[in-house]
Short mmCIF file of C-alpha atoms and ligand atoms in Angstrom, two decimals:
data_model
loop_
_atom_site.label_atom_id
_atom_site.label_comp_id
_atom_site.label_asym_id
_atom_site.label_seq_id
_atom_site.Cartn_x
_atom_site.Cartn_y
_atom_site.Cartn_z
CA MET A 20 10.77 -26.00 16.56
CA ASP A 21 7.29 -24.22 16.50
CA GLN A 22 7.03 -20.72 17.91
CA THR A 23 3.78 -19.79 19.73
CA LEU A 24 1.87 -16.94 21.01
CA PHE A 25 -1.03 -17.08 23.23
CA CYS A 26 -3.77 -14.53 22.72
CA ASP A 27 -6.44 -13.87 25.32
CA ALA A 28 -8.54 -12.51 22.16
CA ALA A 29 -7.69 -12.84 18.57
CA LEU A 30 -9.26 -12.02 15.21
CA LEU A 31 -9.91 -15.01 13.34
CA PRO A 32 -11.30 -15.22 9.67
CA GLY A 33 -14.80 -15.98 11.35
CA GLY A 34 -14.44 -13.17 14.05
CA TRP A 35 -12.98 -12.65 17.49
CA ALA A 36 -12.05 -15.82 19.50
CA ARG A 37 -10.89 -16.17 23.01
CA ARG A 38 -7.68 -18.19 24.43
CA VAL A 39 -6.30 -18.64 21.01
CA ARG A 40 -2.61 -20.13 20.50
CA LEU A 41 -1.09 -19.18 17.15
CA SER A 42 1.73 -21.51 16.19
CA TRP A 43 4.20 -21.06 13.43
CA ARG A 44 7.35 -22.71 11.90
CA ASP A 45 9.63 -21.10 9.33
CA GLY A 46 7.52 -17.79 9.17
CA VAL A 47 4.34 -19.79 8.30
CA PHE A 48 1.23 -20.60 10.54
CA VAL A 49 1.29 -24.48 11.19
CA ALA A 50 -1.86 -24.38 13.79
CA VAL A 51 -4.36 -21.88 15.18
CA ALA A 52 -6.41 -23.17 18.04
CA ALA A 53 -9.03 -21.18 20.02
CA GLY A 54 -10.44 -22.14 23.47
CA VAL A 55 -7.04 -23.50 24.65
CA ARG A 56 -5.17 -23.01 27.91
CA ALA A 57 -1.80 -21.17 27.92
CA ALA A 58 1.06 -23.04 29.15
CA ALA A 59 3.28 -21.55 32.08
CA ASP A 60 6.12 -20.44 30.17
CA GLU A 61 4.33 -19.50 26.72
CA ALA A 62 4.66 -15.94 25.24
CA ARG A 63 1.20 -14.24 25.83
CA THR A 64 -0.54 -11.28 24.75
CA ALA A 65 -4.00 -9.78 25.23
CA LEU A 66 -5.29 -8.72 21.77
CA ALA A 67 -3.83 -9.77 18.47
CA VAL A 68 -5.11 -9.07 14.88
CA PRO A 69 -3.34 -10.05 11.53
CA GLY A 70 -1.03 -7.76 9.78
CA LEU A 71 -2.35 -5.58 6.90
CA GLY A 72 -0.98 -5.34 3.38
CA ASN A 73 -0.17 -1.87 2.20
CA VAL A 74 -1.10 -2.27 -1.41
CA HIS A 75 0.35 1.04 -2.90
CA SER A 76 3.61 2.91 -1.84
CA HIS A 77 6.24 5.08 -3.27
CA ALA A 78 8.56 4.82 -0.59
CA PHE A 79 10.93 7.62 -1.58
CA GLN A 80 8.09 10.02 -1.37
CA ARG A 81 8.32 9.56 2.48
CA ALA A 82 11.32 12.15 2.47
CA MET A 83 9.37 14.81 0.81
CA ALA A 84 6.28 14.67 3.37
CA GLY A 85 5.69 18.30 4.59
CA LEU A 86 7.65 19.77 1.66
CA ALA A 87 4.54 20.35 -0.69
CA GLU A 88 2.43 22.27 1.72
CA ARG A 89 2.99 25.90 0.46
CA ARG A 90 0.74 27.37 -2.09
CA GLY A 91 2.34 28.04 -5.35
CA ALA A 92 1.25 31.05 -7.62
CA GLY A 93 -1.91 29.63 -9.12
CA GLU A 94 -4.37 27.12 -7.75
CA ASP A 95 -2.51 24.05 -6.33
CA SER A 96 -3.59 20.51 -7.58
CA PHE A 97 -2.13 17.26 -7.91
CA TRP A 98 -0.09 18.35 -10.90
CA THR A 99 1.57 21.24 -8.97
CA TRP A 100 2.50 18.68 -6.21
CA ARG A 101 3.92 16.36 -8.94
CA GLU A 102 6.37 19.26 -10.00
CA VAL A 103 7.53 19.49 -6.50
CA MET A 104 7.93 15.54 -6.49
CA TYR A 105 10.01 15.55 -9.83
CA ARG A 106 12.31 18.31 -8.43
CA PHE A 107 13.09 16.33 -5.28
CA LEU A 108 13.56 13.09 -6.76
CA ALA A 109 16.23 14.74 -9.12
CA ARG A 110 18.54 14.46 -6.08
CA LEU A 111 17.95 10.87 -4.98
CA GLY A 112 20.51 8.12 -5.47
CA PRO A 113 20.18 4.33 -4.62
CA ASP A 114 21.59 4.90 -1.09
CA ASP A 115 19.11 7.70 -0.36
CA VAL A 116 16.33 5.33 -1.63
CA ALA A 117 17.48 2.55 0.38
CA ALA A 118 17.55 4.72 3.76
CA VAL A 119 14.28 6.37 2.97
CA ALA A 120 12.45 2.91 2.27
CA ALA A 121 13.87 1.48 5.41
CA GLN A 122 12.42 4.46 7.39
CA ALA A 123 9.09 4.34 5.50
CA TYR A 124 8.68 0.54 6.11
CA ALA A 125 9.67 0.58 9.78
CA GLU A 126 6.89 3.13 10.14
CA MET A 127 4.63 0.99 8.19
CA LEU A 128 5.41 -2.00 10.62
CA GLU A 129 4.90 0.18 13.66
CA THR A 130 1.22 0.95 12.45
CA GLY A 131 0.35 -2.69 11.76
CA PHE A 132 1.27 -3.12 7.89
CA THR A 133 3.23 -6.39 7.60
CA ARG A 134 3.83 -6.30 3.59
CA VAL A 135 4.05 -3.47 1.17
CA GLY A 136 3.35 -3.22 -2.52
CA GLU A 137 6.21 -0.80 -3.68
CA PHE A 138 5.09 0.66 -7.05
CA HIS A 139 8.49 1.45 -8.16
CA TYR A 140 9.14 3.87 -11.11
CA LEU A 141 12.49 5.39 -10.24
CA HIS A 142 14.78 3.31 -12.40
CA HIS A 143 17.54 5.38 -13.69
CA ASP A 144 20.10 8.04 -12.77
CA PRO A 145 19.19 11.53 -12.44
CA ALA A 146 20.11 12.04 -16.11
CA GLY A 147 17.79 9.33 -17.02
CA ARG A 148 20.42 6.82 -18.02
CA PRO A 149 20.08 3.27 -16.88
CA TYR A 150 22.55 2.65 -14.03
CA ALA A 151 25.29 0.10 -14.96
CA ASN A 152 23.35 -2.30 -12.59
CA LEU A 153 19.92 -2.04 -13.96
CA ALA A 154 18.21 -3.00 -10.89
CA ALA A 155 20.35 -0.64 -8.75
CA MET A 156 17.13 1.12 -7.56
CA ALA A 157 15.23 -1.98 -7.09
CA GLU A 158 18.12 -3.48 -5.10
CA ALA A 159 17.69 -0.13 -2.83
CA VAL A 160 14.14 -1.09 -2.35
CA VAL A 161 14.99 -4.49 -1.39
CA ALA A 162 17.63 -3.24 0.96
CA GLY A 163 14.90 -1.13 2.70
CA ALA A 164 12.62 -4.04 2.89
CA CYS A 165 15.39 -6.21 4.41
CA ALA A 166 16.48 -3.68 6.82
CA SER A 167 12.99 -3.37 8.19
CA GLY A 168 11.90 -7.01 7.75
CA ILE A 169 8.56 -6.04 6.24
CA GLY A 170 7.12 -8.33 3.55
CA LEU A 171 7.73 -7.10 -0.06
CA THR A 172 5.73 -7.04 -3.24
CA LEU A 173 7.73 -5.33 -5.93
CA LEU A 174 5.90 -3.86 -8.70
CA PRO A 175 8.37 -2.48 -11.31
CA CYS A 176 6.64 0.23 -13.31
CA PHE A 177 6.37 0.73 -16.94
CA TYR A 178 6.39 4.50 -18.10
CA ALA A 179 6.87 5.43 -21.52
CA GLN A 180 5.27 8.77 -22.48
CA GLY A 181 4.36 12.16 -20.98
CA GLY A 182 0.65 11.89 -21.81
CA PHE A 183 -2.02 10.37 -23.92
CA ASP A 184 -1.40 10.49 -27.74
CA ALA A 185 2.22 9.92 -27.21
CA ALA A 186 3.03 13.24 -25.58
CA PRO A 187 6.74 13.50 -25.19
CA PRO A 188 7.89 12.94 -21.54
CA SER A 189 8.94 15.88 -19.49
CA PRO A 190 12.63 16.12 -18.20
CA GLY A 191 11.26 15.25 -14.79
CA GLN A 192 10.22 11.82 -16.01
CA ALA A 193 13.46 10.86 -17.46
CA ARG A 194 14.17 8.61 -14.58
CA PHE A 195 10.96 6.48 -15.19
CA LEU A 196 11.24 5.87 -18.84
CA THR A 197 11.74 2.34 -20.59
CA THR A 198 10.98 0.58 -23.70
CA PRO A 199 9.10 -2.79 -23.42
CA ASP A 200 12.59 -4.52 -24.13
CA GLY A 201 14.33 -2.39 -21.47
CA PHE A 202 11.34 -3.19 -19.02
CA ALA A 203 11.77 -6.85 -19.73
CA ALA A 204 15.48 -6.64 -18.87
CA LEU A 205 14.68 -4.63 -15.62
CA LEU A 206 12.09 -7.20 -14.57
CA ALA A 207 14.48 -10.04 -14.91
CA ALA A 208 17.14 -8.10 -12.93
CA SER A 209 14.61 -7.29 -10.47
CA ARG A 210 13.61 -10.93 -10.07
CA GLN A 211 17.23 -11.65 -9.47
CA ALA A 212 17.19 -8.88 -6.60
CA LEU A 213 14.20 -10.39 -4.85
CA ARG A 214 15.83 -13.80 -4.49
CA ALA A 215 17.32 -12.35 -1.03
CA VAL A 216 13.82 -11.85 0.24
CA PRO A 217 11.87 -14.56 1.84
CA GLY A 218 8.22 -14.77 0.47
CA ALA A 219 8.80 -11.80 -2.01
CA VAL A 220 6.39 -11.52 -5.04
CA LEU A 221 6.99 -9.84 -8.16
CA GLY A 222 4.24 -8.03 -10.22
CA VAL A 223 4.23 -5.46 -12.99
CA ALA A 224 2.85 -2.00 -12.71
CA PRO A 225 2.06 -0.19 -16.10
CA HIS A 226 2.00 3.35 -14.64
CA SER A 227 -1.38 4.68 -15.87
CA LEU A 228 -3.05 4.85 -19.24
CA ARG A 229 -1.51 8.31 -20.00
CA ALA A 230 2.03 6.79 -19.56
CA VAL A 231 1.61 3.84 -21.97
CA THR A 232 0.23 3.00 -25.37
CA GLU A 233 -2.28 0.08 -25.93
CA ALA A 234 0.53 -1.82 -27.60
CA GLN A 235 2.88 -1.27 -24.80
CA LEU A 236 0.48 -2.12 -22.32
CA ARG A 237 -0.13 -5.56 -24.00
CA ALA A 238 3.61 -6.06 -24.22
CA VAL A 239 3.87 -5.33 -20.41
CA LEU A 240 1.12 -7.65 -19.72
CA ALA A 241 2.60 -10.54 -21.65
CA LEU A 242 5.61 -10.18 -19.00
CA ARG A 243 3.32 -10.50 -16.09
CA GLY A 244 3.99 -14.07 -14.83
CA ALA A 245 1.96 -15.20 -12.00
CA GLY A 246 2.27 -12.07 -10.06
CA PRO A 247 -0.34 -9.05 -9.72
CA VAL A 248 -0.86 -6.22 -12.06
CA HIS A 249 -1.04 -2.68 -10.70
CA ILE A 250 -2.09 0.51 -12.31
CA HIS A 251 -3.03 4.15 -11.44
CA ALA A 252 -6.51 4.86 -12.99
CA ALA A 253 -9.24 7.61 -12.66
CA GLU A 254 -7.38 9.39 -9.71
CA GLN A 255 -7.87 12.95 -11.27
CA VAL A 256 -10.66 14.52 -13.29
CA ALA A 257 -8.09 16.03 -15.59
CA GLU A 258 -6.81 12.37 -16.28
CA VAL A 259 -10.33 11.17 -17.08
CA GLU A 260 -11.07 14.04 -19.35
CA ALA A 261 -7.74 13.39 -21.40
CA CYS A 262 -8.56 9.61 -21.56
CA LEU A 263 -12.09 10.44 -22.93
CA ALA A 264 -10.46 12.86 -25.50
CA ALA A 265 -7.74 10.41 -26.58
CA THR A 266 -9.90 7.16 -26.70
CA GLY A 267 -13.57 8.17 -26.40
CA GLN A 268 -13.77 6.22 -23.14
CA ARG A 269 -12.93 6.76 -19.34
CA PRO A 270 -9.88 5.04 -17.90
CA VAL A 271 -11.56 2.20 -16.01
CA GLU A 272 -14.25 1.89 -18.72
CA TRP A 273 -11.35 1.40 -21.34
CA LEU A 274 -9.60 -1.10 -19.27
CA LEU A 275 -12.72 -2.94 -18.87
CA ASN A 276 -13.73 -2.95 -22.48
CA GLN A 277 -10.25 -4.16 -23.43
CA GLY A 278 -11.08 -7.18 -21.30
CA PHE A 279 -7.69 -6.76 -19.51
CA ILE A 280 -8.81 -6.47 -15.72
CA ASP A 281 -9.01 -9.82 -13.82
CA ALA A 282 -8.71 -10.81 -10.07
CA ALA A 283 -5.04 -10.35 -10.00
CA TRP A 284 -5.38 -6.61 -10.79
CA CYS A 285 -5.27 -3.76 -8.39
CA VAL A 286 -6.69 -0.65 -9.82
CA VAL A 287 -5.01 2.16 -7.68
CA HIS A 288 -7.21 5.00 -6.77
CA ALA A 289 -10.40 4.32 -8.88
CA THR A 290 -11.80 7.49 -7.54
CA HIS A 291 -13.65 8.90 -10.63
CA MET A 292 -15.98 6.08 -11.89
CA THR A 293 -19.62 6.06 -13.19
CA ARG A 294 -21.98 3.72 -11.75
CA ALA A 295 -21.65 1.42 -14.58
CA GLU A 296 -17.88 1.40 -14.23
CA THR A 297 -18.17 0.78 -10.48
CA LEU A 298 -20.38 -2.19 -10.80
CA ALA A 299 -18.39 -3.54 -13.70
CA LEU A 300 -14.98 -3.29 -11.86
CA ALA A 301 -16.39 -4.88 -8.70
CA GLY A 302 -17.65 -7.76 -10.99
CA THR A 303 -14.04 -8.57 -12.28
CA GLY A 304 -12.78 -9.60 -8.64
CA ALA A 305 -9.86 -7.03 -9.09
CA THR A 306 -8.86 -5.10 -6.08
CA ALA A 307 -9.37 -1.36 -5.87
CA GLY A 308 -6.18 0.28 -4.17
CA PHE A 309 -7.82 3.12 -2.21
CA CYS A 310 -5.24 5.49 -0.75
CA PRO A 311 -7.60 7.71 1.44
CA ILE A 312 -4.97 9.91 3.17
CA THR A 313 -3.04 10.70 -0.14
CA GLU A 314 -6.13 11.26 -2.06
CA ALA A 315 -7.33 13.78 0.57
CA SER A 316 -3.86 15.23 0.53
CA LEU A 317 -3.69 15.69 -3.15
CA GLY A 318 -7.36 16.81 -3.42
CA ASP A 319 -8.04 13.78 -5.78
CA GLY A 320 -11.78 13.40 -4.89
CA VAL A 321 -13.88 10.74 -3.28
CA ALA A 322 -14.33 7.13 -4.73
CA PRO A 323 -17.92 5.54 -4.97
CA VAL A 324 -16.82 3.12 -2.23
CA PRO A 325 -20.45 2.39 -0.84
CA GLU A 326 -21.79 1.26 -4.35
CA PHE A 327 -18.54 -0.78 -5.11
CA LEU A 328 -18.70 -2.71 -1.80
CA ALA A 329 -22.52 -3.15 -2.28
CA SER A 330 -21.55 -4.81 -5.59
CA GLY A 331 -19.16 -7.17 -3.84
CA GLY A 332 -16.14 -4.95 -4.81
CA ARG A 333 -12.67 -5.91 -3.00
CA PHE A 334 -10.34 -3.18 -1.90
CA GLY A 335 -6.96 -2.75 -0.21
CA ILE A 336 -5.57 0.37 1.38
CA GLY A 337 -2.40 2.07 0.29
CA THR A 338 -0.32 4.89 1.78
CA ASP A 339 0.67 6.07 -1.80
CA SER A 340 2.71 9.26 -1.08
CA ASN A 341 3.58 8.32 2.43
CA VAL A 342 2.71 11.70 3.53
CA GLN A 343 1.49 9.97 6.69
CA ILE A 344 1.87 6.28 7.59
CA ASP A 345 -0.99 4.85 9.42
CA ALA A 346 -2.90 1.69 8.74
CA ALA A 347 -5.84 2.64 11.06
CA GLY A 348 -5.67 6.16 9.76
CA GLU A 349 -6.26 5.18 6.21
CA LEU A 350 -9.32 3.05 7.17
CA ARG A 351 -10.71 5.96 9.10
CA GLN A 352 -10.10 8.64 6.39
CA LEU A 353 -11.88 6.10 3.98
CA GLU A 354 -15.08 6.21 6.08
CA TYR A 355 -14.72 9.87 7.00
CA ALA A 356 -14.60 11.03 3.40
CA GLN A 357 -17.96 9.26 2.87
CA ARG A 358 -19.50 10.82 5.98
CA LEU A 359 -18.37 14.36 4.90
CA ALA A 360 -19.72 13.70 1.38
CA LEU A 361 -22.85 12.07 2.22
CA ARG A 362 -23.61 13.75 5.52
CA ARG A 363 -24.21 10.21 7.12
CA ARG A 364 -22.53 8.08 9.72
CA ASN A 365 -21.15 4.34 9.57
CA VAL A 366 -21.60 4.54 5.87
CA LEU A 367 -19.08 1.57 5.01
CA ALA A 368 -20.50 -0.69 7.93
CA GLY A 369 -22.57 -2.85 5.63
CA ALA A 370 -25.53 -4.72 7.45
CA ALA A 371 -27.54 -3.12 10.07
CA ALA A 372 -25.84 -3.26 13.74
CA SER A 373 -22.46 -4.42 12.25
CA SER A 374 -19.29 -2.66 13.11
CA THR A 375 -17.79 -0.42 10.78
CA GLY A 376 -14.04 -1.05 12.10
CA MET A 377 -14.66 -4.75 11.63
CA ARG A 378 -16.02 -4.55 8.10
CA LEU A 379 -13.14 -2.28 7.05
CA PHE A 380 -10.49 -4.20 8.64
CA GLN A 381 -11.39 -7.61 7.31
CA ALA A 382 -12.05 -6.15 3.71
CA ALA A 383 -8.62 -4.48 3.86
CA LEU A 384 -6.95 -7.74 5.14
CA ASP A 385 -8.39 -9.97 2.47
CA GLY A 386 -8.31 -7.35 -0.31
CA GLY A 387 -4.58 -6.30 0.61
CA ALA A 388 -3.42 -10.19 0.45
CA ARG A 389 -4.97 -10.63 -2.95
CA ALA A 390 -3.62 -7.39 -4.39
CA LEU A 391 -0.16 -8.30 -3.42
CA GLY A 392 -0.15 -11.82 -4.41
CA SER A 393 0.82 -12.94 -0.92
CA GLY A 394 -1.54 -15.96 -0.50
CA PRO A 395 -3.96 -16.65 2.35
CA ALA A 396 -4.35 -13.76 4.95
CA GLY A 397 -5.16 -14.02 8.66
CA PHE A 398 -4.67 -16.37 11.35
CA VAL A 399 -5.00 -19.70 9.41
CA ALA A 400 -2.59 -22.51 8.87
CA GLY A 401 -0.70 -22.01 5.97
CA ALA A 402 -0.95 -18.30 6.03
CA VAL A 403 2.27 -16.21 6.41
CA ALA A 404 2.77 -15.54 10.21
CA ASP A 405 2.21 -11.89 10.39
CA ILE A 406 0.83 -10.78 13.67
CA VAL A 407 -0.01 -7.39 15.35
CA THR A 408 -0.68 -7.27 19.07
CA LEU A 409 -2.32 -4.22 20.39
CA ASP A 410 -1.88 -2.25 23.84
CA ALA A 411 -4.83 -3.34 25.82
CA THR A 412 -3.93 -0.83 28.44
CA HIS A 413 -4.13 2.12 25.86
CA PRO A 414 -7.08 4.52 26.90
CA ALA A 415 -8.61 3.89 23.67
CA LEU A 416 -8.91 0.17 24.07
CA VAL A 417 -9.55 -0.17 27.83
CA GLY A 418 -12.56 -2.20 28.78
CA LYS A 419 -13.34 -2.84 24.80
CA THR A 420 -14.04 -6.26 23.57
CA GLU A 421 -14.29 -7.81 20.03
CA ASP A 422 -15.41 -5.45 17.24
CA GLU A 423 -15.23 -2.60 19.83
CA VAL A 424 -11.46 -3.10 19.57
CA LEU A 425 -11.31 -2.56 15.97
CA ASP A 426 -13.82 0.30 16.00
CA SER A 427 -11.60 2.01 18.74
CA LEU A 428 -8.32 1.21 17.03
CA ILE A 429 -9.48 2.86 13.79
CA PHE A 430 -11.83 5.77 15.21
CA GLY A 431 -10.91 6.27 18.84
CA ALA A 432 -7.07 6.36 19.29
CA SER A 433 -5.15 9.53 19.21
CA ARG A 434 -1.80 7.89 19.63
CA PRO A 435 -0.57 4.42 18.27
CA VAL A 436 -2.27 1.39 19.64
CA VAL A 437 0.04 -1.17 17.98
CA ALA A 438 2.42 -3.04 20.62
CA GLU A 439 4.16 -5.64 18.82
CA VAL A 440 4.42 -6.86 15.41
CA TRP A 441 5.86 -10.12 13.89
CA CYS A 442 6.48 -10.45 10.30
CA ARG A 443 7.02 -13.70 8.84
CA GLY A 444 7.35 -15.27 12.29
CA ARG A 445 10.11 -12.59 13.19
CA GLN A 446 9.35 -9.89 15.82
CA ARG A 447 10.09 -6.49 14.31
CA VAL A 448 8.32 -4.14 16.60
CA ARG A 449 8.45 -4.26 20.57
CA GLY A 450 6.98 -1.65 22.69
CA GLY A 451 5.32 0.14 19.61
CA ARG A 452 8.94 0.71 18.25
CA HIS A 453 10.73 -0.95 15.32
CA VAL A 454 13.37 -3.07 17.01
CA ASP A 455 16.23 -1.38 14.64
CA GLY A 456 14.24 2.02 14.69
CA GLU A 457 17.39 3.83 16.04
CA ALA A 458 19.88 2.62 13.35
CA ILE A 459 17.16 2.98 10.57
CA GLY A 460 16.17 6.35 11.72
CA ALA A 461 19.81 7.68 12.08
CA ALA A 462 20.45 6.50 8.42
CA TYR A 463 17.22 8.27 7.37
CA ALA A 464 18.48 11.41 9.08
CA ARG A 465 21.74 11.42 7.29
CA ALA A 466 20.14 10.96 3.94
CA LEU A 467 17.60 13.77 4.63
CA ARG A 468 20.17 16.19 5.67
CA ARG A 469 22.13 15.54 2.51
CA LEU A 470 19.04 15.73 0.45
CA LEU A 471 17.57 18.92 1.77
CA THR A 472 20.79 21.07 2.03
ZN1 ZN B 5 0.84 6.23 -6.79
#
């Protein structure tokens, strides 16, 4: 039988509509009707928006949030943060990853993300040996997704070298490394692990140009199937300089010149691009995976987002290091970084008089679905029934209508606004909390006590 939710107002692809009935069956919308009357016994909400895709997550890093905020001997950077991360992950086993992922994903759901792209590179045991079950770690990610109920796009990562010009990997990278043949086996095992997850998508993720050779990249792309391709690119100035030294080209420029990038690609970060790279990347139809809170946390830099959007570029947002998990906060930071850099307001709003919140939300919704290979997004028949309702009595939302709701959600709320979340038609968040939040939180606390002592 169909399930329904009657919404006093809901965000449809064409904008806000009143008196909307969302109907779904087996996790997929079968009808979306506006201007209808509520039935007497029908489930009802004031404000509903579609769930967003989180295009870039390393779930295990949630457990090290707050552990890398102490200055080292020299100048701290992404690279010193990475050393802290390598030391931390040396202790993580599959059970820890499952517990941490469940916690991270429950928090994602509580802020309005309904699908996550897990860029998964922690494949082997702490000594760098493959587990007897090749997909032990992928199964831990799957377990976390199943415990939370979030939609999963798994992106097994290919990582083969420590830097450009075949630099040897560091001991901290031993858990990530595979050959192309090993990666093919890992991918097959991951596909098997995903059979337990309704609507799961499998992609491939060559880690970055510093971690793969051109031949390896071609071998990985030959395995891609129908899923998306994700890669870290142009996050750090040092990475761009090393790429220039090794190839004579910048990372995004090199990928474009090889003709690799198409609409199924997600170029994660895309922070340091020339104007020519920015326009050309926009023209490929690929998604830029901006991770504004992590990029601020790591001191990465500010991406040329206004130029990219003006050229028709698509973007999704990712929580990356999961130092904070906040869908609205990512969109706010994306805009605020531009305001600080350009000393202007409403930089990403687009046309005059248009709402910044609306533009950011719609773009992240469409770009997220494309980058995660999850099919049509939003409240339309045929799309996955991912629904987020907002607390209309929240001080930030009282008296607000239509685009003001999105502007207030993103820019005006100092505590969470999300009330309920349905993921693939099943309710996972009630009263702002994940329905299994207590058990998931207790398992996370046990894992963290083990890891931090
Ligand atoms: Zn990343």
